[in-house]
CSV table of C-alpha atoms in Angstrom, one decimal:
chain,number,residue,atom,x,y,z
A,1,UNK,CA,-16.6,-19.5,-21.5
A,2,UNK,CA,-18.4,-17.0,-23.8
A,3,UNK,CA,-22.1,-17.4,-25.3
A,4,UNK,CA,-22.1,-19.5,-28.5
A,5,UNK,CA,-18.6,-21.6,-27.4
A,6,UNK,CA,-18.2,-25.2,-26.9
A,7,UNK,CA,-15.8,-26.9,-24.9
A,8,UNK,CA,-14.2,-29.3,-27.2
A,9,UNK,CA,-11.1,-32.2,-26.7
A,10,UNK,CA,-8.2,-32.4,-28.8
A,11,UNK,CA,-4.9,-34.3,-28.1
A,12,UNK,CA,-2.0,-32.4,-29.2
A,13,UNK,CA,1.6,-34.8,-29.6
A,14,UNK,CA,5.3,-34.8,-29.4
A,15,UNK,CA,6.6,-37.9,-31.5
A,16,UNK,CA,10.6,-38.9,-32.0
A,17,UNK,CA,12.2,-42.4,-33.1
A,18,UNK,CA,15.6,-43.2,-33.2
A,19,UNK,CA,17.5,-46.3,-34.9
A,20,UNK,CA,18.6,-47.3,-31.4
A,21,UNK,CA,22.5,-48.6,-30.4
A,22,UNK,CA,22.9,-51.7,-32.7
A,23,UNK,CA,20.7,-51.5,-36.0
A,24,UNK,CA,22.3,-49.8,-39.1
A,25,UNK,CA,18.6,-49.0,-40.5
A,26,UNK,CA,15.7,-47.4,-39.0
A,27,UNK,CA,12.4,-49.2,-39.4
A,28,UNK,CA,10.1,-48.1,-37.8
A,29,UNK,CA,8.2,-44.3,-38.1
A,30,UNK,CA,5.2,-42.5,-36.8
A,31,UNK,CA,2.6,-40.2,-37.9
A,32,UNK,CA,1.1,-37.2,-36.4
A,33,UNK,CA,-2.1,-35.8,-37.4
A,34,UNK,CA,-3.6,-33.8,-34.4
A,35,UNK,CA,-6.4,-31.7,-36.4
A,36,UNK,CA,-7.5,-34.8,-37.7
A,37,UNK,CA,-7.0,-36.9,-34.3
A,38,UNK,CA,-5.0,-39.7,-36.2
A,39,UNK,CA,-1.5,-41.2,-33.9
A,40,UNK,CA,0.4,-44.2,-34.8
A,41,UNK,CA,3.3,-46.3,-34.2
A,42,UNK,CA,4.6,-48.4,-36.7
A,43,UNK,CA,7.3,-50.8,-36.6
A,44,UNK,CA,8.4,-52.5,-39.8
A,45,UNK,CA,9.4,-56.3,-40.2
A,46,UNK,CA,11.4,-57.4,-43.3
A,47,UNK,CA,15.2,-58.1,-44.9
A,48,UNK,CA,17.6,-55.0,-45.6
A,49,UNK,CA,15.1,-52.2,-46.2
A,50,UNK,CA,12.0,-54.0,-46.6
A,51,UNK,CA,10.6,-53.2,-43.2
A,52,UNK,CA,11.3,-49.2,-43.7
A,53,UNK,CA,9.3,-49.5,-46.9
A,54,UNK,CA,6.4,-51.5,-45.4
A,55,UNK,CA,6.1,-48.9,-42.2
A,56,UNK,CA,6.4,-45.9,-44.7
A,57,UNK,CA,3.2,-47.2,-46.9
A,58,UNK,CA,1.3,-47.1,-43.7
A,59,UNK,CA,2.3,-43.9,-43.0
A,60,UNK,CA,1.7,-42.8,-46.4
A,61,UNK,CA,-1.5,-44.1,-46.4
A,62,UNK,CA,-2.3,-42.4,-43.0
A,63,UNK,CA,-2.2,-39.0,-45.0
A,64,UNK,CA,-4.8,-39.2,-47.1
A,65,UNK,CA,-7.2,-39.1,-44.5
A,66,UNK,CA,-9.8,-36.3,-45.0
A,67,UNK,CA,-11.7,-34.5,-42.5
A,68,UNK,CA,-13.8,-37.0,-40.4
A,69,UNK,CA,-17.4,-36.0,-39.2
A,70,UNK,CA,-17.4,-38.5,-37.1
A,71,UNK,CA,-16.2,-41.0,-35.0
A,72,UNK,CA,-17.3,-43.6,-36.6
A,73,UNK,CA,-16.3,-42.2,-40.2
A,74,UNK,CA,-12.7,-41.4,-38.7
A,75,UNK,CA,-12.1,-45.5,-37.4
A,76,UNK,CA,-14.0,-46.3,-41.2
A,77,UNK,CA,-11.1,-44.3,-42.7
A,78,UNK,CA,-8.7,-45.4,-41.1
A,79,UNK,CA,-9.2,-49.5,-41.4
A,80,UNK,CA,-9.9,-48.3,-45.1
A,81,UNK,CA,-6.6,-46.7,-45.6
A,82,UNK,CA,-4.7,-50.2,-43.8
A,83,UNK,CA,-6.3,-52.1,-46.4
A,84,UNK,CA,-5.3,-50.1,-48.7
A,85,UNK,CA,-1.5,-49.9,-47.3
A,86,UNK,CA,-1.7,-54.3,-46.8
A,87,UNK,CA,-2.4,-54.2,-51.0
A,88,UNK,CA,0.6,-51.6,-51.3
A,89,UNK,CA,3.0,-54.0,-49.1
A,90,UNK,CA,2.0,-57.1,-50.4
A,91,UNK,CA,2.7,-55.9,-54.5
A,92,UNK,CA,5.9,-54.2,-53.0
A,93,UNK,CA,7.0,-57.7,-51.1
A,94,UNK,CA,6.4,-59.2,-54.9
A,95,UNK,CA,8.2,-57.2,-56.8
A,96,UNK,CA,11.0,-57.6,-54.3
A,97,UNK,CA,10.9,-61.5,-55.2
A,98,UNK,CA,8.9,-62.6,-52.6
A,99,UNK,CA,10.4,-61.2,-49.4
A,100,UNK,CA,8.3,-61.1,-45.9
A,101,UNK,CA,7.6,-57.3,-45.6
A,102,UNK,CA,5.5,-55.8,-43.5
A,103,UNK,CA,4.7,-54.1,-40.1
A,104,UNK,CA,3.1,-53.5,-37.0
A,105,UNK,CA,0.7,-50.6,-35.7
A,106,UNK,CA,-0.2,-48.8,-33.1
A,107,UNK,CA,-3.0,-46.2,-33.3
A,108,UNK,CA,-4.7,-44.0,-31.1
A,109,UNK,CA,-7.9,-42.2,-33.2
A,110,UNK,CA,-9.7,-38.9,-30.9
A,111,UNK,CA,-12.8,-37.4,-32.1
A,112,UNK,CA,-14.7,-35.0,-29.5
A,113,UNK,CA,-15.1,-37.1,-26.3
A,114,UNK,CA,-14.2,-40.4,-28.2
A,115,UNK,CA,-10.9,-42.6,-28.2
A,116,UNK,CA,-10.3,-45.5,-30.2
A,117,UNK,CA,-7.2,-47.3,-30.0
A,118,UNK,CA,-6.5,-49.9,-32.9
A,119,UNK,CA,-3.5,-52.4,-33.5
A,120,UNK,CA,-1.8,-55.2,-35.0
A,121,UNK,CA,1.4,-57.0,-33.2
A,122,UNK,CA,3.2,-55.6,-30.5
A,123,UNK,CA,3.4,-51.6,-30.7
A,124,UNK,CA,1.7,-50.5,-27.9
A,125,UNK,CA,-0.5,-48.0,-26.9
A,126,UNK,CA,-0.8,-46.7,-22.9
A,127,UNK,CA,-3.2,-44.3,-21.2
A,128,UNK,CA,-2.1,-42.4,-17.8
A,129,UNK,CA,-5.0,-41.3,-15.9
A,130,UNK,CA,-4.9,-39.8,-12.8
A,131,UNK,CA,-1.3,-40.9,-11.8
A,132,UNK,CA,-2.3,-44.3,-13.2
A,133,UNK,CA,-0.6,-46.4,-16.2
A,134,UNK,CA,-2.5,-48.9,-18.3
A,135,UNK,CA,-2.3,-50.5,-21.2
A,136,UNK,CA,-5.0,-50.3,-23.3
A,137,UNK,CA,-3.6,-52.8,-26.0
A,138,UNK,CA,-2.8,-56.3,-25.7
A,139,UNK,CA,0.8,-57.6,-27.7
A,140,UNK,CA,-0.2,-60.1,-30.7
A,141,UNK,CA,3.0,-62.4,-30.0
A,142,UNK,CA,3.6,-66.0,-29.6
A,143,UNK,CA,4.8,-65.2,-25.9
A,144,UNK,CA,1.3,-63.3,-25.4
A,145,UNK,CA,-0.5,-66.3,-26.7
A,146,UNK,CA,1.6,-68.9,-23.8
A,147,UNK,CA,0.8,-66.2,-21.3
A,148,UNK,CA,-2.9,-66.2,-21.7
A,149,UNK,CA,-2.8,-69.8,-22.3
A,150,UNK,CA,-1.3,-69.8,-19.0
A,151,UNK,CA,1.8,-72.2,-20.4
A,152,UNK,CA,4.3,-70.0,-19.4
A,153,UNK,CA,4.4,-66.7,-17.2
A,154,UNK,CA,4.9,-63.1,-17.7
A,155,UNK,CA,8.3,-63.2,-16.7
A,156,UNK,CA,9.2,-66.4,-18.3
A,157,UNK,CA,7.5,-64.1,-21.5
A,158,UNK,CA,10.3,-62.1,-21.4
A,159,UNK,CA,12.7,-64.3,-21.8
A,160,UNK,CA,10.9,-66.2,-23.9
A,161,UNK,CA,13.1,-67.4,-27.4
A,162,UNK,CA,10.7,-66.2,-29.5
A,163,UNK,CA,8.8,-63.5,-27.8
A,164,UNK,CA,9.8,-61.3,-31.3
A,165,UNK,CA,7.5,-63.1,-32.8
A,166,UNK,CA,4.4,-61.7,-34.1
A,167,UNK,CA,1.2,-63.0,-34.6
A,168,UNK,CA,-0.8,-60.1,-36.2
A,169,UNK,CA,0.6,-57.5,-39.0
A,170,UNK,CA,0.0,-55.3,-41.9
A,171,UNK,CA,1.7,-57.4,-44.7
A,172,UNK,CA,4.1,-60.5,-44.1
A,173,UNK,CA,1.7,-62.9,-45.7
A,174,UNK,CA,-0.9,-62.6,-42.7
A,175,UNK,CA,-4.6,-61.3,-43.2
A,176,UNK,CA,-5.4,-58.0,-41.7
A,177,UNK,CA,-6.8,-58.4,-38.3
A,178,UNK,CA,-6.8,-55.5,-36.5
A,179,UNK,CA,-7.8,-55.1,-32.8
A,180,UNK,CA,-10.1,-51.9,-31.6
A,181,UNK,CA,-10.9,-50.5,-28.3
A,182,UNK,CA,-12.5,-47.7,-27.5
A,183,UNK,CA,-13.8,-45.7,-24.5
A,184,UNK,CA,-14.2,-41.3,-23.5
A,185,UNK,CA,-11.1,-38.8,-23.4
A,186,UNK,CA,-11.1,-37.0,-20.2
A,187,UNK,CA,-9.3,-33.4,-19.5
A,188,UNK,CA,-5.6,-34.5,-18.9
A,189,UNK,CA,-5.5,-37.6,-20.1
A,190,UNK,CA,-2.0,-38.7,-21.5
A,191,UNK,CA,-1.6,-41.7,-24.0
A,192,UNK,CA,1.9,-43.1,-24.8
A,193,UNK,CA,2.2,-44.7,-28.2
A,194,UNK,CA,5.7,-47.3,-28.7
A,195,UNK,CA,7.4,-49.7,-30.7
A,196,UNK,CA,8.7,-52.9,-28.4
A,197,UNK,CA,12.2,-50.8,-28.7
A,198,UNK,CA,10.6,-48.7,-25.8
A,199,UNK,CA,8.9,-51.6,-23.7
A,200,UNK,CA,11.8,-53.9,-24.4
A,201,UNK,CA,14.1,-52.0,-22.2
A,202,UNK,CA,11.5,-50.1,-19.3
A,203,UNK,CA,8.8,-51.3,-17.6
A,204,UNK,CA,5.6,-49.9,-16.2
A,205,UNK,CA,7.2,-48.1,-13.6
A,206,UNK,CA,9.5,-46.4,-15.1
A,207,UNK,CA,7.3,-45.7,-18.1
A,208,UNK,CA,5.2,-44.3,-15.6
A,209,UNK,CA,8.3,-42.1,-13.9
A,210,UNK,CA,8.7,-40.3,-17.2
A,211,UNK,CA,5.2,-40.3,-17.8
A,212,UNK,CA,4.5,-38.3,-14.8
A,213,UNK,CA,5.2,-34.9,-15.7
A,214,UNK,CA,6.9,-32.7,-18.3
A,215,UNK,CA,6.0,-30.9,-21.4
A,216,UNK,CA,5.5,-32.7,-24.4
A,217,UNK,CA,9.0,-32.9,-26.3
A,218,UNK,CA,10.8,-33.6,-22.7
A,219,UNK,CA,8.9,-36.6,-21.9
A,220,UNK,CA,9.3,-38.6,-25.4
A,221,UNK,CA,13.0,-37.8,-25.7
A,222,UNK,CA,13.3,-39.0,-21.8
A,223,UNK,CA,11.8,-42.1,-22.9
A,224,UNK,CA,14.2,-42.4,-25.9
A,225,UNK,CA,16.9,-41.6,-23.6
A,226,UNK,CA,15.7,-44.2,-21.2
A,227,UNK,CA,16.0,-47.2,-24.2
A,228,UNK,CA,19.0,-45.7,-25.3
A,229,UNK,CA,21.1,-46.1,-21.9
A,230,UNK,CA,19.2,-49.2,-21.2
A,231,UNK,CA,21.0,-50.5,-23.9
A,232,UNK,CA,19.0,-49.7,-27.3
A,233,UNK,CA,19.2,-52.9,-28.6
A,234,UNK,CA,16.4,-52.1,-31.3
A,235,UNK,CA,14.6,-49.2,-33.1
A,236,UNK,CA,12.6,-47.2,-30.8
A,237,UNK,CA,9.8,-44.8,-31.5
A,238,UNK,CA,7.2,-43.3,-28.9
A,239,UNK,CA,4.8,-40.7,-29.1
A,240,UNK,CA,2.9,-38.8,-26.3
A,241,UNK,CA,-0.5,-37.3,-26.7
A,242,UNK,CA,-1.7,-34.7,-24.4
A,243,UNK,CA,-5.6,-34.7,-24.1
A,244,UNK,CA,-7.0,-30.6,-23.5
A,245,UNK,CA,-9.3,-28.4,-24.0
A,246,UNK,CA,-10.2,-26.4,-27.2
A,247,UNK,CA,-13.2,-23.9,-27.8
A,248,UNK,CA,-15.0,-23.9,-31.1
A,249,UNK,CA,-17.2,-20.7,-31.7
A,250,UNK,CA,-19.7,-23.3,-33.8
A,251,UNK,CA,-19.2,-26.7,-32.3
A,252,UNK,CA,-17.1,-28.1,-35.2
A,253,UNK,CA,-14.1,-30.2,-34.0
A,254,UNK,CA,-10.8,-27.8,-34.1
C-alpha cells in the first residue's frame, strides 16, 4: 500500500429474480447500488399487479439516494425514502379502489467498516463468515410469532397454514415498522439477500453449499436454480454481496 492510500470496504453484488414455476406475474425486484452501499430485496403483496407496483415504488424510491457521508446519514436516507415509498403505495392502493398493496424488504446498507441490515416481513438477509451461515434478520410472520411464543415449533412453522402471513410491511394498511441491526464488515464477508421464494424451498445447508464458493453471478443463479428444481412454487429473488477491499488516494468512500 502506497503513502497517502487508505484501505477502504466495499461490497460489490450479483442480483437475479425470476417469476418461479407457477406464478404468471413477477412481484418481487431488487436494487443494486454498490457505490452508494444500498442492497435490497423486495417482495410485493397485492391482487393482479398490485404487488409489482408496490415493490417497484420501493425500488424507485431507493434511487434517489444521494451520496451519504456517513453511516448514519446513509440508514437516515434510507428510512426516509421508505416513508416516502409507504405514502406512494398507500395513494396508489386508493386509487386502485382500496386494494391491499404493498411489500416486504430486505436491506443490507455498507458504509466504510459499518453494516446495517434493515427489514420489514419475511425477505431475508444472511451473512457467511468464515465458513459460517447466519441470519442476521428475524421473519415478521404469524408462524415467527408462535415460534418465539413457543406455541408451536420450527418445524411445525413450516408447515404452518398461515406461515405466508406477514406481520410487518411497506403498505397493506400496516404502519411502517422497520427492524435495524447493525455490526463491522470484515474482508470476505458474504451476505445473501432473498425473498421466502429462496428460503421456501432450501435450507441453511444448502444455502450454505452454494454459498461456499463461486464468483458472484454463479452463486445467485445456483441459488435460483436451486428453487427452481426444488419446485419454484413462488417468485424468487436473491442477491449476493461480496465484501473487499478498495484503496482511496484521499480516504473518501469509493
Amino acid at each position: 500500500m502506497t503513502a497517502g492510500t487508505q484501505e477502504l470496504l466495499r461490497g460489490f453484488a450479483f442480483g437475479l429474480t425470476h417469476v418461479g414455476h407457477v406464478r404468471d406475474e413477477n412481484q418481487d425486484t431488487f436494487f443494486v447500488d454498490e457505490a452508494k452501499g444500498v442492497f435490497a430485496v423486495m417482495d410485493g403483496a397485492g391482487g393482479l399487479k398490485d404487488g409489482a407496483v408496490a415493490s417497484g415504488l420501493v425500488k424507485e424510491s431507493l434511487s434517489t439516494i444521494t451520496q451519504p457521508l456517513s453511516a448514519e446519514d446513509l440508514l437516515d436516507q434510507v428510512e426516509g425514502r421508505l416513508i416516502v415509498a409507504k405514502d406512494r403505495i398507500e395513494t396508489a392502493a386508493a386509487r386502485a379502489n382500496g386494494a391491499p398493496m404493498g411489500t416486504t424488504i430486505a436491506a443490507l446498507l455498507t458504509y466504510g467498516t459499518n453494516f446495517a441490515c434493515l427489514w420489514a416481513g419475511d425477505s431475508r438477509v444472511y451473512r457467511f463468515r468464515n465458513g459460517q451461515l447466519e441470519q442476521l434478520t428475524t421473519d415478521h410472520t404469524e408462524a415467527q410469532e408462535l415460534v418465539d411464543q413457543k406455541v408451536i415449533t420450527i418445524d411445525e412453522a413450516k408447515s404452518f397454514s398461515r406461515r405466508h402471513v406477514i406481520t410487518r410491511a411497506i403498505g397493506s394498511g400496516l404502519d411502517l415498522e422497520l427492524e435495524v441491526v447493525s455490526g463491522n464488515l470484515r474482508l470476505g464477508d458474504r451476505f445473501l439477500l432473498c425473498s421466502d421464494g429462496l428460503t421456501g424451498h432450501l435450507d441453511d445447508p444448502v444455502l450454505t453449499s452454494f454459498l461456499l464458493s463461486g464468483a458472484l453471478n454463479a452463486t445467485a443463479l445456483g441459488l435460483i436454480n436451486g428453487a427452481l428444481d426444488a419446485g419454484g412454487q413462488d417468485n424468487v429473488t436473491v442477491i449476493v454481496v461480496d465484501i473487499d477491499r478498495v484503496l482511496s488516494g484521499n480516504g473518501d468512500a469509493c
